[in-house]
PDB file of C-alpha atoms and ligand atoms in Angstrom:
ATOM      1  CA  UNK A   1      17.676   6.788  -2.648  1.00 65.00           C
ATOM      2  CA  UNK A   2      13.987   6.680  -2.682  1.00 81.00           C
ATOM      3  CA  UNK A   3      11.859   7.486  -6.139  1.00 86.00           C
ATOM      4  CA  UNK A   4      10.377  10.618  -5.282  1.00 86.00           C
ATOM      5  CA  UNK A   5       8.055  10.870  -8.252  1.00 94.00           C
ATOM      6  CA  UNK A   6       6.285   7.471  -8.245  1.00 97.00           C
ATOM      7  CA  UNK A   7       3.008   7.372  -6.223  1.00 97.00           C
ATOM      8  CA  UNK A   8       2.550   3.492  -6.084  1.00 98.00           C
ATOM      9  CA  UNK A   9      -0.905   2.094  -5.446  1.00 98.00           C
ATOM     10  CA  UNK A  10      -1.829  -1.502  -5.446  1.00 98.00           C
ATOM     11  CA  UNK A  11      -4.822  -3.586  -4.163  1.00 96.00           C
ATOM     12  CA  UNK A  12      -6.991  -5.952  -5.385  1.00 95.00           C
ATOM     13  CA  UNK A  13      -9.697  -6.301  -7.920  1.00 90.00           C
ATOM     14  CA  UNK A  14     -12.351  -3.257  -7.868  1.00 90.00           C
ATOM     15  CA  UNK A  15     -10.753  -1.980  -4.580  1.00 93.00           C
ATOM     16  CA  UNK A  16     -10.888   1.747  -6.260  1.00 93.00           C
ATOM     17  CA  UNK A  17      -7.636   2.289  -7.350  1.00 94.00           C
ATOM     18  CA  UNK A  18      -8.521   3.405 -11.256  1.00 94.00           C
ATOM     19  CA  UNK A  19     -10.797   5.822  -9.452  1.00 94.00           C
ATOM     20  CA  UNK A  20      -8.501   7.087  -6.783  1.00 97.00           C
ATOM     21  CA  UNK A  21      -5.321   6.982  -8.670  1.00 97.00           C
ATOM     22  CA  UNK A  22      -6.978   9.422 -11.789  1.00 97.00           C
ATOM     23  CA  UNK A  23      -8.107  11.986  -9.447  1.00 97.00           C
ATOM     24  CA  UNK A  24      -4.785  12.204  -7.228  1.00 96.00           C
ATOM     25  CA  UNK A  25      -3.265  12.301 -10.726  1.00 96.00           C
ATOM     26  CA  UNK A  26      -5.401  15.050 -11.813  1.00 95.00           C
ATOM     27  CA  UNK A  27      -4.621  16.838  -8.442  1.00 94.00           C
ATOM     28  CA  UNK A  28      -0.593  16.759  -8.423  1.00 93.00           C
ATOM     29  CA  UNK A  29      -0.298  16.950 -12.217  1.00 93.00           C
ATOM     30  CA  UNK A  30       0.919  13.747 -12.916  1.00 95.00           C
ATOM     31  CA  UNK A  31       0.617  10.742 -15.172  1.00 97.00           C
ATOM     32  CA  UNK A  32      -2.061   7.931 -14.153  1.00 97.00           C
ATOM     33  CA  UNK A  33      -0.617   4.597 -15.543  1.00 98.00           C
ATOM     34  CA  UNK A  34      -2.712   1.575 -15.090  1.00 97.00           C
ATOM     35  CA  UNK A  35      -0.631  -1.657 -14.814  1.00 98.00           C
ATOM     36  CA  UNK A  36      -3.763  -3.241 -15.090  1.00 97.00           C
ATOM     37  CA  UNK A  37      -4.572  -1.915 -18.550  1.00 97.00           C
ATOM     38  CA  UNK A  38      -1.257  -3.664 -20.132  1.00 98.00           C
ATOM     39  CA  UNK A  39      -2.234  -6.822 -18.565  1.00 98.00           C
ATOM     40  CA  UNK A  40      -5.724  -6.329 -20.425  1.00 97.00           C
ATOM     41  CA  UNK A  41      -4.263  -5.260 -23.824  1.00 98.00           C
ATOM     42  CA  UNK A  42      -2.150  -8.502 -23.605  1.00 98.00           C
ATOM     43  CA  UNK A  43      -4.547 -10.833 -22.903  1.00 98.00           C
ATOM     44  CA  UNK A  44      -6.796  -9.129 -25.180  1.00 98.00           C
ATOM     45  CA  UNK A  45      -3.915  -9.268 -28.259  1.00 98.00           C
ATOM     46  CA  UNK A  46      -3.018 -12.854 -27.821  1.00 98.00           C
ATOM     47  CA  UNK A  47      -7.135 -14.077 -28.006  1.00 97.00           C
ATOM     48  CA  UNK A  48      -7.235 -11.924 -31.318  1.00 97.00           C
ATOM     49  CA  UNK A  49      -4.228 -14.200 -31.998  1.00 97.00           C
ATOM     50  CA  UNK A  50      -5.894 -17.419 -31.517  1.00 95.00           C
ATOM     51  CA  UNK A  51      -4.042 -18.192 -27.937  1.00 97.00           C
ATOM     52  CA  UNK A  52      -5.656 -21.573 -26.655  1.00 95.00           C
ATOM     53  CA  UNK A  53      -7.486 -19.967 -22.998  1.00 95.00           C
ATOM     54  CA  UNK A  54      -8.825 -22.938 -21.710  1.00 92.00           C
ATOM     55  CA  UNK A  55      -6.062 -24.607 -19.196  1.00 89.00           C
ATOM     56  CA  UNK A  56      -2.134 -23.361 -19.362  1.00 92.00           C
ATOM     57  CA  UNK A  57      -1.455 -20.735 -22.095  1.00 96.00           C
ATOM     58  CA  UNK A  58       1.735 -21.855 -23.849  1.00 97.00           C
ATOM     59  CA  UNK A  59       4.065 -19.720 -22.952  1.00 97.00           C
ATOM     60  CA  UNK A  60       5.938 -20.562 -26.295  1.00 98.00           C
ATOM     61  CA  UNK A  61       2.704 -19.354 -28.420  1.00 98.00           C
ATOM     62  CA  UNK A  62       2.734 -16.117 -25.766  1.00 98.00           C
ATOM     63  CA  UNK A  63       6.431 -15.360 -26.965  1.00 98.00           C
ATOM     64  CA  UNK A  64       5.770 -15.203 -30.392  1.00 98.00           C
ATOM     65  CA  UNK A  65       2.641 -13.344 -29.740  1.00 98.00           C
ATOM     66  CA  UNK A  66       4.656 -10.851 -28.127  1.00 98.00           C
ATOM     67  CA  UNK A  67       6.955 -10.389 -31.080  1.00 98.00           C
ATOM     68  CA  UNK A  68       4.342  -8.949 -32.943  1.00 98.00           C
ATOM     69  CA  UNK A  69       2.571  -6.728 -29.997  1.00 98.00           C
ATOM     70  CA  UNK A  70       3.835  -2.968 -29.542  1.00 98.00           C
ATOM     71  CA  UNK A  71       2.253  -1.009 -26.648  1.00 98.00           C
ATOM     72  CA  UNK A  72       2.372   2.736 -26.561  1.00 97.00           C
ATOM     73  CA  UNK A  73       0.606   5.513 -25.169  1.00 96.00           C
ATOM     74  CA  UNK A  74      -1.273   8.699 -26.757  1.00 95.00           C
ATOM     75  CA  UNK A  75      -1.586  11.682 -25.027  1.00 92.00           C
ATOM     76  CA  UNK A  76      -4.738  13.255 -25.254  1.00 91.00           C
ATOM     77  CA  UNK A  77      -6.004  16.937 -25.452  1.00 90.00           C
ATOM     78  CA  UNK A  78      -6.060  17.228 -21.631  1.00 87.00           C
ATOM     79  CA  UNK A  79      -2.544  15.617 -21.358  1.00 86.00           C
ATOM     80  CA  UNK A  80      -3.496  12.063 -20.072  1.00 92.00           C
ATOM     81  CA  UNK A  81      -2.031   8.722 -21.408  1.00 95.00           C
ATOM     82  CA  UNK A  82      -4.223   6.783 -23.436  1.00 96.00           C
ATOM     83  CA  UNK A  83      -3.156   3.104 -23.719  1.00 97.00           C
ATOM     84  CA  UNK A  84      -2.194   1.844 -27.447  1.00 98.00           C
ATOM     85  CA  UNK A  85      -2.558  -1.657 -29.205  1.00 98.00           C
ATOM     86  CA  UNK A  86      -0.191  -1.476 -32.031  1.00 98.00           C
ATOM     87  CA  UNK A  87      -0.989   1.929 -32.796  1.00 97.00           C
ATOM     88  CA  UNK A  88      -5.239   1.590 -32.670  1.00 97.00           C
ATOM     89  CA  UNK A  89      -6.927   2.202 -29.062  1.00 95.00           C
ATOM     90  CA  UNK A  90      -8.958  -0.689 -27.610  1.00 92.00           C
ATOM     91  CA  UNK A  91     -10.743   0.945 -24.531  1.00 93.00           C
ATOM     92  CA  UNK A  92     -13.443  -0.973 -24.397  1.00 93.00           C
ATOM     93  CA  UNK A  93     -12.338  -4.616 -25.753  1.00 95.00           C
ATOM     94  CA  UNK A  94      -9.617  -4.386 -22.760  1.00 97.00           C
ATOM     95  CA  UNK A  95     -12.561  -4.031 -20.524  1.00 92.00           C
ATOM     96  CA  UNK A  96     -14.635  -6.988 -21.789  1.00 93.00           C
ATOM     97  CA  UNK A  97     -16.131 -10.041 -19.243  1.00 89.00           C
ATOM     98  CA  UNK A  98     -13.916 -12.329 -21.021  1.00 93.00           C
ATOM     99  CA  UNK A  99     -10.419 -10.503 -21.200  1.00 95.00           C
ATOM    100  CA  UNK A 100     -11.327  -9.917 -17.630  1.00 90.00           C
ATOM    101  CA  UNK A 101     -12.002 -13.655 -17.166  1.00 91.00           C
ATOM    102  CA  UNK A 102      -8.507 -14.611 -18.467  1.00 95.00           C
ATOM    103  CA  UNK A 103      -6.125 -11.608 -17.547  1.00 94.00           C
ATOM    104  CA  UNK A 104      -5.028 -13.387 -14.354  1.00 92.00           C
ATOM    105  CA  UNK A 105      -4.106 -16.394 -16.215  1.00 95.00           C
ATOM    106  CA  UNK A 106      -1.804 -14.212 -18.362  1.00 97.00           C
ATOM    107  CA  UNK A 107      -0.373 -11.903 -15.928  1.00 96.00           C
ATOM    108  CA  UNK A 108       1.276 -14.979 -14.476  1.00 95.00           C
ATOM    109  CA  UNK A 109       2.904 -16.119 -16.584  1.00 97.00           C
ATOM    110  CA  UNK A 110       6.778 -15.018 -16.250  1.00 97.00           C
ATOM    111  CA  UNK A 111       7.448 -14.159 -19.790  1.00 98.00           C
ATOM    112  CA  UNK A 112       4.908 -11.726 -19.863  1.00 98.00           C
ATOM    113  CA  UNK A 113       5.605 -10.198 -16.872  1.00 97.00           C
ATOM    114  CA  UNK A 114       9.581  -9.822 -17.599  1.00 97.00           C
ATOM    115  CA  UNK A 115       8.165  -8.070 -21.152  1.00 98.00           C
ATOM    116  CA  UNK A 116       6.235  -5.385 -19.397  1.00 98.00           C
ATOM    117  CA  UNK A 117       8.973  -4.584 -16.447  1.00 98.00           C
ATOM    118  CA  UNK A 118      11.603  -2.415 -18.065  1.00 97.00           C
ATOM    119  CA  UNK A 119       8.460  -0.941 -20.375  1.00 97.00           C
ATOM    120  CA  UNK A 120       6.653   0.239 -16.692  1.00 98.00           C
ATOM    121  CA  UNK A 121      10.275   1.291 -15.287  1.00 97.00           C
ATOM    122  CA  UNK A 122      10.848   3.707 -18.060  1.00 97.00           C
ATOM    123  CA  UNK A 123       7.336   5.352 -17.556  1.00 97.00           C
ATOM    124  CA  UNK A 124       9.110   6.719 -14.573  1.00 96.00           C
ATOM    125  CA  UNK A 125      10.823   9.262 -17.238  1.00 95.00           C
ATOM    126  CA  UNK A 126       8.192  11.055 -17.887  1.00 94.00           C
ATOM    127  CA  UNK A 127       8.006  12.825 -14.595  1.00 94.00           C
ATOM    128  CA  UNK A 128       5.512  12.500 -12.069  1.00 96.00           C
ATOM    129  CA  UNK A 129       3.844   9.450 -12.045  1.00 97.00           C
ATOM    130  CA  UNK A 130       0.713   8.028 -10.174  1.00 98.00           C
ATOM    131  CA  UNK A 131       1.009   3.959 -11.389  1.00 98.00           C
ATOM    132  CA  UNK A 132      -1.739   1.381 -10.044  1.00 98.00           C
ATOM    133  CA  UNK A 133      -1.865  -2.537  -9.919  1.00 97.00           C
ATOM    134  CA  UNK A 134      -0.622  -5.552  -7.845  1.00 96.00           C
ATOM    135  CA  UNK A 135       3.282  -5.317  -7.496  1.00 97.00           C
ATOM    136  CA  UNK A 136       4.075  -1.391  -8.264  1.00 98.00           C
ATOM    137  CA  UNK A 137       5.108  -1.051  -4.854  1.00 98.00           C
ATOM    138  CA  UNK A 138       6.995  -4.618  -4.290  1.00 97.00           C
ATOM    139  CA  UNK A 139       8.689  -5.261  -7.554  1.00 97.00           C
ATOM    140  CA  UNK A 140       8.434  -2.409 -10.206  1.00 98.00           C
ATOM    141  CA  UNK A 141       9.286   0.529  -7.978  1.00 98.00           C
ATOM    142  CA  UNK A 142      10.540  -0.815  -4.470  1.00 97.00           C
ATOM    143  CA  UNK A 143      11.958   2.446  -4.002  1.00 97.00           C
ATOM    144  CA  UNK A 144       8.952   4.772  -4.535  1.00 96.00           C
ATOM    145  CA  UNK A 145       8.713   6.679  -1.372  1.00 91.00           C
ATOM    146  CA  UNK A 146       5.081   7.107  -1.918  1.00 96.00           C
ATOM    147  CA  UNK A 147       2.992   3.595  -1.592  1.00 98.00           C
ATOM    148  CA  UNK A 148      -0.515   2.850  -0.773  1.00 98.00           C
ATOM    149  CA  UNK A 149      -1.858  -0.673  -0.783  1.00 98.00           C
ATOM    150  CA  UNK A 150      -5.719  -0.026  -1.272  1.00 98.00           C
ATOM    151  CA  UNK A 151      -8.520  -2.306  -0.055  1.00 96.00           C
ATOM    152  CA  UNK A 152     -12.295  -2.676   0.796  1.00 95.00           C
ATOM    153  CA  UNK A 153     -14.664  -5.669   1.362  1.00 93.00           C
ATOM    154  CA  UNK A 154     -15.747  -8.541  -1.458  1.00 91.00           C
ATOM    155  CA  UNK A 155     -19.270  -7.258  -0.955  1.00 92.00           C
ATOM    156  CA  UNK A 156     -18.466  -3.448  -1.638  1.00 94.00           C
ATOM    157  CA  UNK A 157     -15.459  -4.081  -4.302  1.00 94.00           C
ATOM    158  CA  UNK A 158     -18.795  -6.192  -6.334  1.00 94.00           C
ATOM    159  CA  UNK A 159     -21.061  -3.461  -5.871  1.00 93.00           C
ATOM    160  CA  UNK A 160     -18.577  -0.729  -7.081  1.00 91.00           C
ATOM    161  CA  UNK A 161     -17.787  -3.469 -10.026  1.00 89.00           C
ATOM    162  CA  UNK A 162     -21.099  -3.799 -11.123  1.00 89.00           C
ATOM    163  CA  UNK A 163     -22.105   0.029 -11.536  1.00 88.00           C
ATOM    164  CA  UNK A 164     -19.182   0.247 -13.850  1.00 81.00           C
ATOM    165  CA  UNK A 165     -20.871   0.099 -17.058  1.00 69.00           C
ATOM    166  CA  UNK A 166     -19.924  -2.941 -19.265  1.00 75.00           C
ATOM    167  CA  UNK A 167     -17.463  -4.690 -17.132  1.00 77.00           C
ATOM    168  CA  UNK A 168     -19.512  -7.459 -15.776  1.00 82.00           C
ATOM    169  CA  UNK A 169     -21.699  -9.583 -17.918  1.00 84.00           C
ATOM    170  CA  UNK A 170     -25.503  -9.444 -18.068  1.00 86.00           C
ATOM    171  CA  UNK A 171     -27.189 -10.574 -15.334  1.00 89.00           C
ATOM    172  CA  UNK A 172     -24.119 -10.782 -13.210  1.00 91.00           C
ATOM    173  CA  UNK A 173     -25.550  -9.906  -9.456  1.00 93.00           C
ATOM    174  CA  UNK A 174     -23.431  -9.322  -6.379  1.00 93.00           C
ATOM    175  CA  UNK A 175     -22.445 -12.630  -5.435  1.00 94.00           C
ATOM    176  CA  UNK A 176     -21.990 -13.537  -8.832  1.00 93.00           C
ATOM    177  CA  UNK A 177     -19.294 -10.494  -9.386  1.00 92.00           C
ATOM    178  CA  UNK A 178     -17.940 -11.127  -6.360  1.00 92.00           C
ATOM    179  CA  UNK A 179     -17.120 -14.997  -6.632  1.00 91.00           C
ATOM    180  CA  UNK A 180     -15.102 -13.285 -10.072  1.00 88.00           C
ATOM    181  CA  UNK A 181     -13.536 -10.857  -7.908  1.00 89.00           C
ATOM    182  CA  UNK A 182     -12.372 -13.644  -5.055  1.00 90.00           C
ATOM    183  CA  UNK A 183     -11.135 -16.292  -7.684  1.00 89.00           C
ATOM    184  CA  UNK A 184      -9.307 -13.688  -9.464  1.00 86.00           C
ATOM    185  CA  UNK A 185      -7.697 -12.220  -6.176  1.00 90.00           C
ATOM    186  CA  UNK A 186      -6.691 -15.778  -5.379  1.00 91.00           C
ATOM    187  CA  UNK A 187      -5.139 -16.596  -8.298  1.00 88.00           C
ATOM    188  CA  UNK A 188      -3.513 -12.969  -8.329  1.00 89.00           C
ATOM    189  CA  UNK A 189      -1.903 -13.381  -4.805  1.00 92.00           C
ATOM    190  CA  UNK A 190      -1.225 -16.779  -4.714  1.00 93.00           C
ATOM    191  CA  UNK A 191       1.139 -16.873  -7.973  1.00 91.00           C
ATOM    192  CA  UNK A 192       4.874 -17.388  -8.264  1.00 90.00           C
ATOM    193  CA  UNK A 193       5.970 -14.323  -9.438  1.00 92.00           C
ATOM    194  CA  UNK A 194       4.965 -10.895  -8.065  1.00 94.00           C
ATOM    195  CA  UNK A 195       1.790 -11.910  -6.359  1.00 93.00           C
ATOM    196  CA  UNK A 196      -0.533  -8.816  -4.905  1.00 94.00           C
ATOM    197  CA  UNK A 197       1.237  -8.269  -1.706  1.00 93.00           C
ATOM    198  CA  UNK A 198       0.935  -4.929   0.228  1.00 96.00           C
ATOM    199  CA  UNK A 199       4.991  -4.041   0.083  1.00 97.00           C
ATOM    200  CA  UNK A 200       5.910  -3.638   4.097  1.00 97.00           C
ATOM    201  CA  UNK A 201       6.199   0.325   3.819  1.00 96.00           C
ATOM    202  CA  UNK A 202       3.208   0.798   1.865  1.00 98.00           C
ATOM    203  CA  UNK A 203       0.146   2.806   4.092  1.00 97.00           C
ATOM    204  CA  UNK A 204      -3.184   0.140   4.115  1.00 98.00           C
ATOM    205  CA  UNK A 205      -6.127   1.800   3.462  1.00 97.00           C
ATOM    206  CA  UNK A 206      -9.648   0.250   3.791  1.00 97.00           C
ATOM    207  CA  UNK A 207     -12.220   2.011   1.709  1.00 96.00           C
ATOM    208  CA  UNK A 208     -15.500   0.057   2.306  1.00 95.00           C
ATOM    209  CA  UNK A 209     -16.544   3.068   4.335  1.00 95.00           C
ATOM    210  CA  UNK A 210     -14.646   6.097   2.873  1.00 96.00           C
ATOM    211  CA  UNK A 211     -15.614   8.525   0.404  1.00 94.00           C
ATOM    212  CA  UNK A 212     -13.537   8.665  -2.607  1.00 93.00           C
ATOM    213  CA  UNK A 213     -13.269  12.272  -1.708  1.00 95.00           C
ATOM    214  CA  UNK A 214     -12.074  11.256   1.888  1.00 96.00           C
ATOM    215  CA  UNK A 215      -9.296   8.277   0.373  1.00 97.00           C
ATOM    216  CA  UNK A 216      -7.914  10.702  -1.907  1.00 96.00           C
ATOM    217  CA  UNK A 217      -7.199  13.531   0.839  1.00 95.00           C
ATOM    218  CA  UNK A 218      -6.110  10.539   3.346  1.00 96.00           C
ATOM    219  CA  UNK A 219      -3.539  10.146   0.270  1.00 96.00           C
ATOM    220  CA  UNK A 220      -2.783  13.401  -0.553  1.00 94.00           C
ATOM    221  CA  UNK A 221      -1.909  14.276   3.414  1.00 94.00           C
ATOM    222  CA  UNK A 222       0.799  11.200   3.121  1.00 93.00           C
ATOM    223  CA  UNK A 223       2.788  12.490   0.555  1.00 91.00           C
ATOM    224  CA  UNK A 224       5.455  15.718   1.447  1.00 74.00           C
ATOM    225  CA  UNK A 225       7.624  17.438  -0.925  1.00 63.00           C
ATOM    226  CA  UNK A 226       6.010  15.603  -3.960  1.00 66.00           C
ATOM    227  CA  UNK A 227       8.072  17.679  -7.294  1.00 58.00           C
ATOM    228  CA  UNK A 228       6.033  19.954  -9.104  1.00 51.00           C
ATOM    229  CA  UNK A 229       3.188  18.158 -12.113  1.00 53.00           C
ATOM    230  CA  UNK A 230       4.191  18.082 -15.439  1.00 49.00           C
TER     231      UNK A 230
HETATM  232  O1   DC B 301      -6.352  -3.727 -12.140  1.00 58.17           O
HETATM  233  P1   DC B 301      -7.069  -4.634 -13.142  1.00 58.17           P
HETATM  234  O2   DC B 301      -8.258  -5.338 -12.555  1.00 58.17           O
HETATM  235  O3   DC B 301      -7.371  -3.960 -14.416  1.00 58.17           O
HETATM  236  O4   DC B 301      -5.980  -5.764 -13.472  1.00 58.17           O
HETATM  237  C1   DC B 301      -6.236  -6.817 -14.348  1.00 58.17           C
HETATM  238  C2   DC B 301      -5.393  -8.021 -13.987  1.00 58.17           C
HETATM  239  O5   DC B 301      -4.027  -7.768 -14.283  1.00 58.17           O
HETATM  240  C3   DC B 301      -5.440  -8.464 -12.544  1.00 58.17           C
HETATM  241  O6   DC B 301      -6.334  -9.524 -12.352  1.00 58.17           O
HETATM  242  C4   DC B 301      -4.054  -8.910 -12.224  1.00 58.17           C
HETATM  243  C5   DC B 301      -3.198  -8.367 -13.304  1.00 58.17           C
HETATM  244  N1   DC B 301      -2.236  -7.366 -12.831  1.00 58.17           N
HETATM  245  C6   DC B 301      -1.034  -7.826 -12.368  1.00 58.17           C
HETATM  246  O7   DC B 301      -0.818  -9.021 -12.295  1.00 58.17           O
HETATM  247  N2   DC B 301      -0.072  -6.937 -11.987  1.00 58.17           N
HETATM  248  C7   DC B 301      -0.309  -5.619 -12.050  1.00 58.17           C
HETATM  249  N3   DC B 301       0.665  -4.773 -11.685  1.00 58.17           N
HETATM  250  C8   DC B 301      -1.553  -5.137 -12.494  1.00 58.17           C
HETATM  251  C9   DC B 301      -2.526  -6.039 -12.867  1.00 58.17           C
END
């Protein structure tokens, strides 16, 4: 039976999916859920908690760091999910050069990863759901009948990354953001467990020379029957 109410989009770094996933969200009525995000709020909880970042994390440390971590979301006025870190927000400190710098390094390791599964499975509850990240479409909902694996060059993934405001450190240029982008795409497809893989029945898209107007209809003409918004 396929998942009806999962729209699964995954791609690599800066490929647009945040952007694209929100407004198809917005569109259908449905929830946009940012694998991404947890990944960030993790990483950014265990350096508050003193994990060692240079070379292996200990995966030891990372368990009892995830003892004391509770993720949740808010909904806000207009109905949308707004990641929680214990309770207290942390927007901008998930989006920071350095949690950026180490997230890859965390989302590989398998303890984390087997914390967040059954917490992104159960999102599915809450009716219609437009998730991003690497593996929505491989691992956390093989059955969603609606995937997209979403792409565009190094050169225009940098560009878009470095006209969103505070992501990138100062002075970063285009080849500097995208030798970040590459070395976190390689490390992001090349590990063990759930590496960014388009999943075989998810539709490619290439957005280096699309619209986000034109990758959201392209979307939206893909999926049939979707159930009503929430
Ligand atoms: O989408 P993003 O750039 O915010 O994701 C941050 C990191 O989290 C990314 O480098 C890889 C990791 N990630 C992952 O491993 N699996 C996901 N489903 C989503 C993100």
């Amino acid at each position: 039976m396929s998942l009806k109410n999962v729209i699964a989009i995954d791609g690599p770094a800066a490929s647009g999916k945040s952007t694209i996933a929100q407004r198809v969200a917005d569109r259908l009525g449905g929830y946009y859920i940012s694998t991404g995000n947890m990944y960030r709020a993790i990483t950014y909880f265990a350096m508050c908690n003193g994990l060692e970042m240079s070379g292996e994390p200990d995966a030891a440390r990372m368990d009892g760091i995830l003892k004391n971590l509770a993720l949740s979301y808010a909904r806000d006025c207009k109905g949308k999910l707004n990641l929680l870190i214990n309770g207290d927000s942390a927007d901008t400190e998930i989006r920071s050069p350095e949690v950026a710098k180490h997230v890859s390094k965390i989302a590989a390791m398998p303890n984390v990863r087997s914390w967040l599964i059954g917490k992104q499975r159960d999102l599915a509850l809450l009716g219609l759901v437009i998730m991003e990240g690497r593996d929505i479409g491989t691992v956390i909902f093989p059955d969603a009948k609606y995937k997209f694996f979403l792409t565009a060059s190094p050169e225009v993934r940098a560009r878009r990354r470095l006209a969103q405001a505070g992501e990138t450190p100062a002075g970063a240029t285009v080849a500097s953001v995208a030798k970040e982008i590459a070395a976190r795409d390689e490390m992001d497809s090349k590990r063990e467990i759930a590496p960014l893989k388009k999943a075989d029945d998810a539709i490619f898209i290439d957005s280096s020379r699309m619209t986000i107007d034109e990758v959201v209809e392209l979307i939206e003409s893909r999926i049939k029957g979707i159930p009503a918004g929430n």
